[in-house]
CSV table of C-alpha atoms in Angstrom, one decimal:
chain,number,residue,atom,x,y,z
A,1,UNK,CA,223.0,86.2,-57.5
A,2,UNK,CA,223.5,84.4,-61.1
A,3,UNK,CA,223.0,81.1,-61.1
A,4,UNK,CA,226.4,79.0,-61.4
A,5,UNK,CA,227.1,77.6,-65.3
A,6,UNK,CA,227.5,74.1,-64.7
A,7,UNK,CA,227.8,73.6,-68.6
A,8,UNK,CA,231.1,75.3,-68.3
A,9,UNK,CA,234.1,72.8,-69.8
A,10,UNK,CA,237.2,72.5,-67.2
A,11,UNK,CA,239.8,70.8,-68.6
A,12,UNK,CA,241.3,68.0,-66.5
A,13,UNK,CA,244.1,67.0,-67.8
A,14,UNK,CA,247.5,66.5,-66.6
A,15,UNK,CA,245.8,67.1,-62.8
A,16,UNK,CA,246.6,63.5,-61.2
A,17,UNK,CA,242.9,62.8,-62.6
A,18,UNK,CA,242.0,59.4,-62.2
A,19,UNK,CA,238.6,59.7,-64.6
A,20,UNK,CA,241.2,61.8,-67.3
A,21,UNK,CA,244.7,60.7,-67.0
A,22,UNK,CA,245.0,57.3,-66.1
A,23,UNK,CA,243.0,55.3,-68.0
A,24,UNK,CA,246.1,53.5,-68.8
A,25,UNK,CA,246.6,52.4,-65.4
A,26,UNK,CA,243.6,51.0,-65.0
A,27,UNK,CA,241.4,50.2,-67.4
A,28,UNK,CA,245.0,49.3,-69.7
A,29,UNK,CA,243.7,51.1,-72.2
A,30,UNK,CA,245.7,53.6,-74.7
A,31,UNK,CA,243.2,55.4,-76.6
A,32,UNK,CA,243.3,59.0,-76.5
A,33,UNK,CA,239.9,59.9,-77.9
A,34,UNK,CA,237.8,58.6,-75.3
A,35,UNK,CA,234.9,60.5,-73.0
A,36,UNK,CA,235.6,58.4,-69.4
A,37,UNK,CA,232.3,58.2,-68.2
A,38,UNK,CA,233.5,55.4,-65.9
A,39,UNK,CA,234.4,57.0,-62.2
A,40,UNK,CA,232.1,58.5,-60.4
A,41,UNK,CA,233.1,62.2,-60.0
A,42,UNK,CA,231.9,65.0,-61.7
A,43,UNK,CA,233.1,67.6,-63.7
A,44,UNK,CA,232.3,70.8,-62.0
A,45,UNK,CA,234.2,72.9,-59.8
A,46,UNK,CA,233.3,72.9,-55.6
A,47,UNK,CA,231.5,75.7,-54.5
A,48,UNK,CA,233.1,78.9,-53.9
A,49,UNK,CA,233.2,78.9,-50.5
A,50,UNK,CA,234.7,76.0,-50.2
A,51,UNK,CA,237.5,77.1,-52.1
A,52,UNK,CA,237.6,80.4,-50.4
A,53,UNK,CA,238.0,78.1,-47.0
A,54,UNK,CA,240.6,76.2,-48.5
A,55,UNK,CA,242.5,79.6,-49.8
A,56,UNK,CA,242.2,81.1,-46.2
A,57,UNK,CA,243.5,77.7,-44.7
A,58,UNK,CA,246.7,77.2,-47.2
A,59,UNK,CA,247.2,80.8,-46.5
A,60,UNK,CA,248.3,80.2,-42.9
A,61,UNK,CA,250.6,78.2,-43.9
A,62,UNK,CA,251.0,76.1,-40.9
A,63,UNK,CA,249.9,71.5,-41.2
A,64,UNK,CA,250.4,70.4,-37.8
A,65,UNK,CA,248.5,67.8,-36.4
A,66,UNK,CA,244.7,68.2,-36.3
A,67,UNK,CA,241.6,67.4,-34.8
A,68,UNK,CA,237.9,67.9,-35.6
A,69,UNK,CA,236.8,70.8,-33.9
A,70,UNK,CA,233.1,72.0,-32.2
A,71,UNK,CA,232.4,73.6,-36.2
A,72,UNK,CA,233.3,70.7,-37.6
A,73,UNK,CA,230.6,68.5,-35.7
A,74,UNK,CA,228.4,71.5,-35.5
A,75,UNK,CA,228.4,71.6,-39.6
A,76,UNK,CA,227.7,68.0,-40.0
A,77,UNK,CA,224.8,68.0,-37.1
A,78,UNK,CA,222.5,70.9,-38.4
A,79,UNK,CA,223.6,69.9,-42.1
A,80,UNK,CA,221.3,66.6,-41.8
A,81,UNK,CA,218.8,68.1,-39.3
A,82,UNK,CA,218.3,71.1,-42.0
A,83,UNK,CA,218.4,68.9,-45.3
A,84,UNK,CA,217.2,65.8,-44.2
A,85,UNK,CA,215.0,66.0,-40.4
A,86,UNK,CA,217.8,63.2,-38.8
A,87,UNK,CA,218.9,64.1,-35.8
A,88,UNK,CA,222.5,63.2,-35.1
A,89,UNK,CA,224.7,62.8,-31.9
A,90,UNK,CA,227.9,64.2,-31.3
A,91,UNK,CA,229.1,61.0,-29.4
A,92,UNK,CA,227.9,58.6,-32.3
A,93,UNK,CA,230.6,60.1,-34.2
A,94,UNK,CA,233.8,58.2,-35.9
A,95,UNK,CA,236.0,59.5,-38.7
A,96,UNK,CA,238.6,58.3,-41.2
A,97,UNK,CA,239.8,58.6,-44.4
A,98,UNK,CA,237.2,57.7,-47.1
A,99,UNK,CA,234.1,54.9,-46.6
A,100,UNK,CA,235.4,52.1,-48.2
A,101,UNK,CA,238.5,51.7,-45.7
A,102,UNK,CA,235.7,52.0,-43.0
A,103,UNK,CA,234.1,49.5,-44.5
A,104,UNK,CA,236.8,47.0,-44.8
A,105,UNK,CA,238.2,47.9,-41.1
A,106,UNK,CA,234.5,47.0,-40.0
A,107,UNK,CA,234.2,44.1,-41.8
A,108,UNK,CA,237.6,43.2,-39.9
A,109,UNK,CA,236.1,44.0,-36.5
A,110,UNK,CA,233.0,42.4,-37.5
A,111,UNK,CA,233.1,39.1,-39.2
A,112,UNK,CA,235.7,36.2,-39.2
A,113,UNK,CA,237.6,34.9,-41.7
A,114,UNK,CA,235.5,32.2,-44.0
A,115,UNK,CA,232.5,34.1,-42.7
A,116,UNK,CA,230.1,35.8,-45.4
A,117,UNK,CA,228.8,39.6,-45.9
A,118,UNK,CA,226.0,40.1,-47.5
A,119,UNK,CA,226.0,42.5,-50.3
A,120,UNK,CA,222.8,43.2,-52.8
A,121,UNK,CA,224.0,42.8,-56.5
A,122,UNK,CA,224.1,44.6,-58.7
A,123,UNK,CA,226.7,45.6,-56.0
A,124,UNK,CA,229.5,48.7,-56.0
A,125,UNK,CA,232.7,46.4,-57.1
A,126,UNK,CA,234.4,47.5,-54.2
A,127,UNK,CA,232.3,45.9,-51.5
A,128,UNK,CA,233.2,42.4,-53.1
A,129,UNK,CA,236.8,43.7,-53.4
A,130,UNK,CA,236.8,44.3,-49.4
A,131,UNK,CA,235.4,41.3,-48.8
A,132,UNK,CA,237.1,38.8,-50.6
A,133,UNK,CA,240.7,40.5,-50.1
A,134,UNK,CA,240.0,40.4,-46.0
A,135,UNK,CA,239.4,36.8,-46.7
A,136,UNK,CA,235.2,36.7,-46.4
A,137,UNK,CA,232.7,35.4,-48.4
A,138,UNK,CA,230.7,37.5,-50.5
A,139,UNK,CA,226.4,36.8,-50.1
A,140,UNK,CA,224.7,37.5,-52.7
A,141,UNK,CA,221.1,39.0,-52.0
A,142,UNK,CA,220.5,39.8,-56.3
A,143,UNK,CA,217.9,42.9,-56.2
A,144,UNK,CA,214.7,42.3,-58.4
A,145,UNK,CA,214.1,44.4,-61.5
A,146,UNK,CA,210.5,46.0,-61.8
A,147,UNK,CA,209.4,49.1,-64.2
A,148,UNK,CA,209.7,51.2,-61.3
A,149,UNK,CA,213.1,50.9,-60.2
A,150,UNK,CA,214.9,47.5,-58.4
A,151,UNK,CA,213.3,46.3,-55.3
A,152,UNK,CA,214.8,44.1,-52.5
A,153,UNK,CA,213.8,40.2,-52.6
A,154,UNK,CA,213.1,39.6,-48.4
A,155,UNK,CA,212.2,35.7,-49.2
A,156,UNK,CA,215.8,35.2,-50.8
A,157,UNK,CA,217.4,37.5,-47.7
A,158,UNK,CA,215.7,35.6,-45.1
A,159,UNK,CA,216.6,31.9,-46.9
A,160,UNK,CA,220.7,33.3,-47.3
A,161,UNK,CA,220.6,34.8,-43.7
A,162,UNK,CA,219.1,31.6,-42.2
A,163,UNK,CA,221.5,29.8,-44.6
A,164,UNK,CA,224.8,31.2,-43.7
A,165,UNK,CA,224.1,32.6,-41.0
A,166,UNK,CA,226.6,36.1,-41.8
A,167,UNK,CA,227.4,38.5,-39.3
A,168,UNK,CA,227.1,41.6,-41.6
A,169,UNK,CA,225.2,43.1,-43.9
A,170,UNK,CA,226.6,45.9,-46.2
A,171,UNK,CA,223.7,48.3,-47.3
A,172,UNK,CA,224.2,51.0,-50.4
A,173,UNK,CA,221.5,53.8,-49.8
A,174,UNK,CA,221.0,55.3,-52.4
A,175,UNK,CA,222.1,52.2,-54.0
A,176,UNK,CA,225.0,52.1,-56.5
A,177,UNK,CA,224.6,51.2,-59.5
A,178,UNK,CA,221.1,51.4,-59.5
A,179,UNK,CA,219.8,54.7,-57.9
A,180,UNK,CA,217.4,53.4,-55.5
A,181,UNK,CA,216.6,55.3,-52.4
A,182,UNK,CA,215.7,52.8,-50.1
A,183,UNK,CA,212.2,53.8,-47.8
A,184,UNK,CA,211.3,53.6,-44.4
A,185,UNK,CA,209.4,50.6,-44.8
A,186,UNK,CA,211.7,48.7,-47.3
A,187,UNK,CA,214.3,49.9,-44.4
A,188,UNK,CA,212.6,48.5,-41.8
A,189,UNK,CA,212.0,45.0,-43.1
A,190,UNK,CA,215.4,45.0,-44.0
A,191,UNK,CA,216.1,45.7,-40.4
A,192,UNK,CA,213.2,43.5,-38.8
A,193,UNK,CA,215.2,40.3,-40.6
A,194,UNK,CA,218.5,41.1,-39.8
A,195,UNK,CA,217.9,41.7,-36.0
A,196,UNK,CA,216.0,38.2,-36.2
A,197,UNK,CA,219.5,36.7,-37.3
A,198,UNK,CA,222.0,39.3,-35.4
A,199,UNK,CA,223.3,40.8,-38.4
A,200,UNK,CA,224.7,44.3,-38.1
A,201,UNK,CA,223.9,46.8,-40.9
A,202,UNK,CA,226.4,49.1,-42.1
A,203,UNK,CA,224.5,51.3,-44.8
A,204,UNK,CA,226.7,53.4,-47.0
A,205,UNK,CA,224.6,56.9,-47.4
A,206,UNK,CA,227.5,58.4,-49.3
A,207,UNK,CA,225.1,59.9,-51.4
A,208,UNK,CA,222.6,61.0,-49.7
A,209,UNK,CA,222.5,64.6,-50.6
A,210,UNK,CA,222.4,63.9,-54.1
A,211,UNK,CA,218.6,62.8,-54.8
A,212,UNK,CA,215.9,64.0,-57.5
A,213,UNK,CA,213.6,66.6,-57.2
A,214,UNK,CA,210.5,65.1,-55.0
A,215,UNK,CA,212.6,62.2,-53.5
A,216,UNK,CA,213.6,61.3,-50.2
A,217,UNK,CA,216.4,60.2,-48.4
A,218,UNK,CA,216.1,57.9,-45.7
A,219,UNK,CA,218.7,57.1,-43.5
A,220,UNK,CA,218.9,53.7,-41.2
A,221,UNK,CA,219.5,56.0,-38.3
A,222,UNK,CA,215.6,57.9,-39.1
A,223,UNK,CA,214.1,54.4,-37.7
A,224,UNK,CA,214.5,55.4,-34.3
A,225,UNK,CA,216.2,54.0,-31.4
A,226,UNK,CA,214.8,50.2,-31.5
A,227,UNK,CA,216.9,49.8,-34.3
A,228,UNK,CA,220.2,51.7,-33.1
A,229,UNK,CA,222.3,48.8,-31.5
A,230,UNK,CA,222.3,47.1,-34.7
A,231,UNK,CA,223.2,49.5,-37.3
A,232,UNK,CA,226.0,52.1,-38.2
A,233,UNK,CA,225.5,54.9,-41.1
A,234,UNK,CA,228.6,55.8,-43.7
A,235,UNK,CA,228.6,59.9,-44.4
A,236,UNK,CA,230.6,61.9,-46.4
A,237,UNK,CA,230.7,65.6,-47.8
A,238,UNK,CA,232.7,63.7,-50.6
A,239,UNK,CA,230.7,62.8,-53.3
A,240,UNK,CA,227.9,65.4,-52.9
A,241,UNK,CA,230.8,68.4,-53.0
A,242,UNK,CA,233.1,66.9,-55.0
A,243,UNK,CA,235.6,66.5,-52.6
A,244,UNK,CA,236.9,62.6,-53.3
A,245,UNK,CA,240.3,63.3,-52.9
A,246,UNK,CA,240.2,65.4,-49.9
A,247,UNK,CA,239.5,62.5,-48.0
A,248,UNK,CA,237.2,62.4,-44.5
A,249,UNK,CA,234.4,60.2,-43.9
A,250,UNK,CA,232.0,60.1,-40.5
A,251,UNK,CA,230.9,56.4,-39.5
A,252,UNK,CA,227.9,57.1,-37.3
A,253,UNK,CA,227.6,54.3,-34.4
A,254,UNK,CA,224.6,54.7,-32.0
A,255,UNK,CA,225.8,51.5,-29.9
A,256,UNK,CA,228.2,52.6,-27.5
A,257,UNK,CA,230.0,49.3,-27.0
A,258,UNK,CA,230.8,49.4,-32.0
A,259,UNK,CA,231.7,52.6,-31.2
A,260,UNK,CA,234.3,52.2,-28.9
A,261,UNK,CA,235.3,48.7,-30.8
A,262,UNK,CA,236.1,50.7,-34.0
A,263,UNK,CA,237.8,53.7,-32.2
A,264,UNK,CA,240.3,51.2,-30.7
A,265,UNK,CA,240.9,49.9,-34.2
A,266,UNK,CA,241.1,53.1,-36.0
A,267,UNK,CA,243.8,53.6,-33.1
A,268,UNK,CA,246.0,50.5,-33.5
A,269,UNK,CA,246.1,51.4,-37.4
A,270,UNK,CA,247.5,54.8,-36.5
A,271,UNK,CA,244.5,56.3,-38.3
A,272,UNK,CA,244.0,59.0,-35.5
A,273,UNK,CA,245.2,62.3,-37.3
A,274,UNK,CA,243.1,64.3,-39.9
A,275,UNK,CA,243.8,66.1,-42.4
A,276,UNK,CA,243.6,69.9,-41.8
A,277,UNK,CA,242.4,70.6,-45.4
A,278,UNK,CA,239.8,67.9,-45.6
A,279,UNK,CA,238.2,69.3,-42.3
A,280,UNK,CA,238.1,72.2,-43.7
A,281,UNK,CA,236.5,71.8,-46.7
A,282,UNK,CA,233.9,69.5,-45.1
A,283,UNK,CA,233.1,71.8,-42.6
A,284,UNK,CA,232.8,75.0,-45.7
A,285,UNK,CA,230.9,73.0,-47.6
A,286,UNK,CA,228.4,71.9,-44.5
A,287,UNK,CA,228.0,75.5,-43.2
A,288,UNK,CA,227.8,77.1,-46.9
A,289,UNK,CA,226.9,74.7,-49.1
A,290,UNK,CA,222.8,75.0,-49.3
A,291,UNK,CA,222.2,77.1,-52.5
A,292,UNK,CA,225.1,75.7,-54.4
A,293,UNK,CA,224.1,71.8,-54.0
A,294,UNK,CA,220.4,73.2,-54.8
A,295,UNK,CA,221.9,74.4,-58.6
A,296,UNK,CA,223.7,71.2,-58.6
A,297,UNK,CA,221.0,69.1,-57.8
A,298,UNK,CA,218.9,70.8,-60.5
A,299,UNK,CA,221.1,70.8,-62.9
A,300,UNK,CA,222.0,66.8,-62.6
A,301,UNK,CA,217.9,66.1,-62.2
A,302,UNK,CA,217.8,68.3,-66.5
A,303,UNK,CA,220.7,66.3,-67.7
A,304,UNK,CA,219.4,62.7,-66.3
A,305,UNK,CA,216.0,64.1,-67.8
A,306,UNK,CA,217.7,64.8,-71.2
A,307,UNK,CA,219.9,62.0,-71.4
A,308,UNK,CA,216.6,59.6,-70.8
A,309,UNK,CA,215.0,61.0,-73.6
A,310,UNK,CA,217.7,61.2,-75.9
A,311,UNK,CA,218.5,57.3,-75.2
A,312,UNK,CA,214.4,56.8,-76.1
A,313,UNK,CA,214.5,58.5,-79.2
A,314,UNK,CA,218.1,57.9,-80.6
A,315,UNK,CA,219.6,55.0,-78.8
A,316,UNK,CA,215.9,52.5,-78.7
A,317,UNK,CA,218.3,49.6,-77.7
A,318,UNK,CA,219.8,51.4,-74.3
A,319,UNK,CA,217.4,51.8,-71.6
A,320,UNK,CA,217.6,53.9,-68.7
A,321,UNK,CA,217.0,52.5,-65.1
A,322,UNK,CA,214.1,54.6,-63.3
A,323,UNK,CA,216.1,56.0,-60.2
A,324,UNK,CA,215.5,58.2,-57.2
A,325,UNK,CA,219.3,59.5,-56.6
A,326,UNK,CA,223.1,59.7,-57.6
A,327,UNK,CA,224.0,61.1,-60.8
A,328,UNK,CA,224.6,57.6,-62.1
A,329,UNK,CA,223.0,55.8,-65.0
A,330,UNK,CA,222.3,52.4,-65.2
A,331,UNK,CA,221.4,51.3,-68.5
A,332,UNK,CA,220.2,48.0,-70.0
A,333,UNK,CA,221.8,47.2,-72.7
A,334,UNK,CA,220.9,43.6,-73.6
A,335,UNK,CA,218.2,44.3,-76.6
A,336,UNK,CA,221.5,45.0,-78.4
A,337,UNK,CA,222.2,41.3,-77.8
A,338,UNK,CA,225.9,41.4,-77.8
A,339,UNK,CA,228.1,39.6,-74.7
A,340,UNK,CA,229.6,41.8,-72.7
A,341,UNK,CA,233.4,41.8,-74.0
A,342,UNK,CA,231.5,42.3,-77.3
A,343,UNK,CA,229.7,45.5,-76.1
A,344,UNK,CA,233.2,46.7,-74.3
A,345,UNK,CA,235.0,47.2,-77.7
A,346,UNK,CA,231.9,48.8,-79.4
A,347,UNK,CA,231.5,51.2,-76.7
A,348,UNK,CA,235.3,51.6,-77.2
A,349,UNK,CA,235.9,51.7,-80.6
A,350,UNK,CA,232.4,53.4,-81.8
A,351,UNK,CA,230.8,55.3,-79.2
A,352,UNK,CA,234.4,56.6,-78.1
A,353,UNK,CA,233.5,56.2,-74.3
A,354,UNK,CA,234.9,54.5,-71.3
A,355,UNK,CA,232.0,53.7,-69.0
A,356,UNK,CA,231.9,50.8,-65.8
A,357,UNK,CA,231.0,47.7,-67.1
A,358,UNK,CA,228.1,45.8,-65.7
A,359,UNK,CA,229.5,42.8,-65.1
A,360,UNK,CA,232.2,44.6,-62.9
A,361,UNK,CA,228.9,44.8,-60.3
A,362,UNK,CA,228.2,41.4,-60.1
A,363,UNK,CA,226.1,38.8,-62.4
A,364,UNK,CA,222.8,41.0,-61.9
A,365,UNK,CA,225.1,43.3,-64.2
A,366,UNK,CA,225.3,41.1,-67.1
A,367,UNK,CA,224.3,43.4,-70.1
A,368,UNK,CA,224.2,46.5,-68.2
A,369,UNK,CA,226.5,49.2,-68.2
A,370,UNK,CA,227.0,52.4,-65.7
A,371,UNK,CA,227.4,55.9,-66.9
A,372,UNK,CA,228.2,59.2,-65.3
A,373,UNK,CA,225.9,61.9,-65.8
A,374,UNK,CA,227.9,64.1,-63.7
A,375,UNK,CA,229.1,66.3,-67.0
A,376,UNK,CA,228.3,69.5,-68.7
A,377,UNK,CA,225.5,68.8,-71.4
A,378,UNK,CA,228.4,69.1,-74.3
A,379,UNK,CA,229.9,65.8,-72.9
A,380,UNK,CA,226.1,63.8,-72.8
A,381,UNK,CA,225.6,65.1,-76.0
A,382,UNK,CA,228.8,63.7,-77.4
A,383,UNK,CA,228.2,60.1,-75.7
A,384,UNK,CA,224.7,60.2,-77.5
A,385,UNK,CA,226.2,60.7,-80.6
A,386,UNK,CA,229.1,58.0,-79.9
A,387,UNK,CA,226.3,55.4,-78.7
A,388,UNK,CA,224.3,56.0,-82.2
A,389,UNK,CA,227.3,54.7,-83.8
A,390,UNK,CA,227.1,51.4,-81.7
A,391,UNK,CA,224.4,49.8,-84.4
């Protein structure tokens, strides 16, 4: 079989796009030249069989009310026995629509009001956003830069935990922005601390599939069962398949007595139907989806590889985080010495791209900025050639 062309350009406009059509919205900007390398999907179509599922799905024509059915959990189960040795329960199993209202729901259940969450910065800007807006405290536990990729300060962890004595800690592995896969032992002093100071752990493993060529994953649930009354894992078909707007996400919950906790609240906000077409295209892309993600992953791994070296040779002042997943750059940006707002319209107005800001991750994101590498090359080619222009 030939191998799928991932450099293939799809037009996006004028599809509801978030990423293409409305910068305007939210980023209140009216330029029409711009590459929007700011949101973190990709550009490529899903696989084919997950379209053929789809087809054959639409086809019948009927969207009654829906459950998750034996494939469904079947799919999931051998998909992260097969691609990364975890063995998973069907009982541990909770769904809803997307991580992040998991997330908030849990930190809801969780936590009090006035109480703090600790998130490690530079942190996704939507942990602080569901924390603050459910009326919580955001902990910062900043992440320490090294030449081989951001590591996790346990001194500064154990002083904040002992501090403010939070209730929750909310995990990113692999980390966004960053790319860090976090390992078993980094894992398990994470782990060790927060059981001293009862903290739960919910670790978002959203993207967890997507991880370079010789790299692990490792999940909080591969620690074994010591660990399991104090942690839940966030999954998703999502990101890895290109799915974000088909929208169903498993919390995993060893302890019996979260489990049943967060059912009852997924039940008193009505959040116990599914959508027939999301279940559908998770369960396609679980069953089918080996040799596609494969191409993908090898694919992402050449244009990270390119895009490093093109920054080295042709944009000296931009330098790319070492990372062990996503298809996320983070890139330093502060030899260029300009503030932030000052960077923002140069990016803007003479690199012609959109990309997230780092200060939108915290204050460990000062001078940084995030890029999506999820494109054909043509597009990384034409943000090299905008980001020349910067100087």
């Amino acid at each position: 079989m030939k191998p799928r062309d991932f450099n293939q350009i799809i037009d996006r406009h004028n599809t509801g796009s978030v990423k293409w059509d409305f910068l305007d919205r939210y980023l209140q900007l009216s330029q029409t030249d711009l590459l929007p390398m700011w949101i973190s999907d990709f550009d490529f179509q899903c696989s084919e069989k997950i379209q053929q599922a789809l087809h054959t799905r639409v086809n019948h024509g009927i969207f009654g009310y829906s459950e998750r059915d034996d494939h469904y959990y079947q799919a999931t189960i051998d998909w992260f026995s097969k691609r990364h040795q975890l063995t998973l329960h069907r009982d541990w199993f909770t769904s809803i629509e997307g991580v992040i209202p998991g997330l908030a729901l849990l930190i809801q259940m969780l936590s009090k009001p006035g109480e703090g969450v600790v998130v490690q910065g530079p942190y996704y800007a939507s942990f602080a956003k569901i924390i603050t807006m459910n009326g919580r405290m955001v902990i910062e536990n900043p992440l320490l830069e090294s030449p081989e990729g951001y590591k996790i300060d346990y001194n500064h962890l154990e002083q904040m935990l002992e501090q403010h004595r939070p209730p929750l800690l909310l995990l990113c592995n692999p980390h966004n922005p960053t790319g860090r896969c976090w390992d078993r032992d980094e894992l398990t002093r994470l782990l060790t601390l927060c059981k001293k100071y009862g903290v739960t752990v919910i670790s978002d493993e959203i993207w967890a599939d997507l991880i370079l060529p010789g790299k692990t994953f490792t999940s909080v649930l591969h620690l074994g069962n010591e660990w399991h009354s104090n942690v839940i894992a966030a999954t998703s078909a999502s990101k890895t398949f290109g799915l974000s707007s088909l929208r169903i996400s498993n919390f995993l919950i060893p302890n019996p007595e979260l489990r049943h906790a967060f059912k009852a609240r997924l039940d008193a906000h009505g959040l116990d139907v599914f959508n027939a077409l999301s279940m559908t295209a998770a369960t396609a892309a679980y069953q089918h989806g080996d040799v596609w993600l494969d191409e993908l992953q090898h694919y992402l791994a050449e244009n990270r590889c390119w895009f490093g070296q093109a920054l080295t040779s042709a944009v000296p002042w931009c330098r790319m985080t070492k990372a062990e997943g996503t298809y996320l750059a983070w890139l330093d940006c502060r030899d260029l010495g300009l503030d932030d707002d000052t960077l923002q319209r140069a990016l803007l107005q003479k690199a012609k791209i959109v990309v997230s800001m780092g200060w939108s991750f915290g204050n460990k994101g000062e001078g940084f900025i995030r890029v999506n590498l999820g494109f054909p090359r043509e597009y990384l080619e034409k943000a090299i050639a905008g980001l020349v222009q910067v100087t």
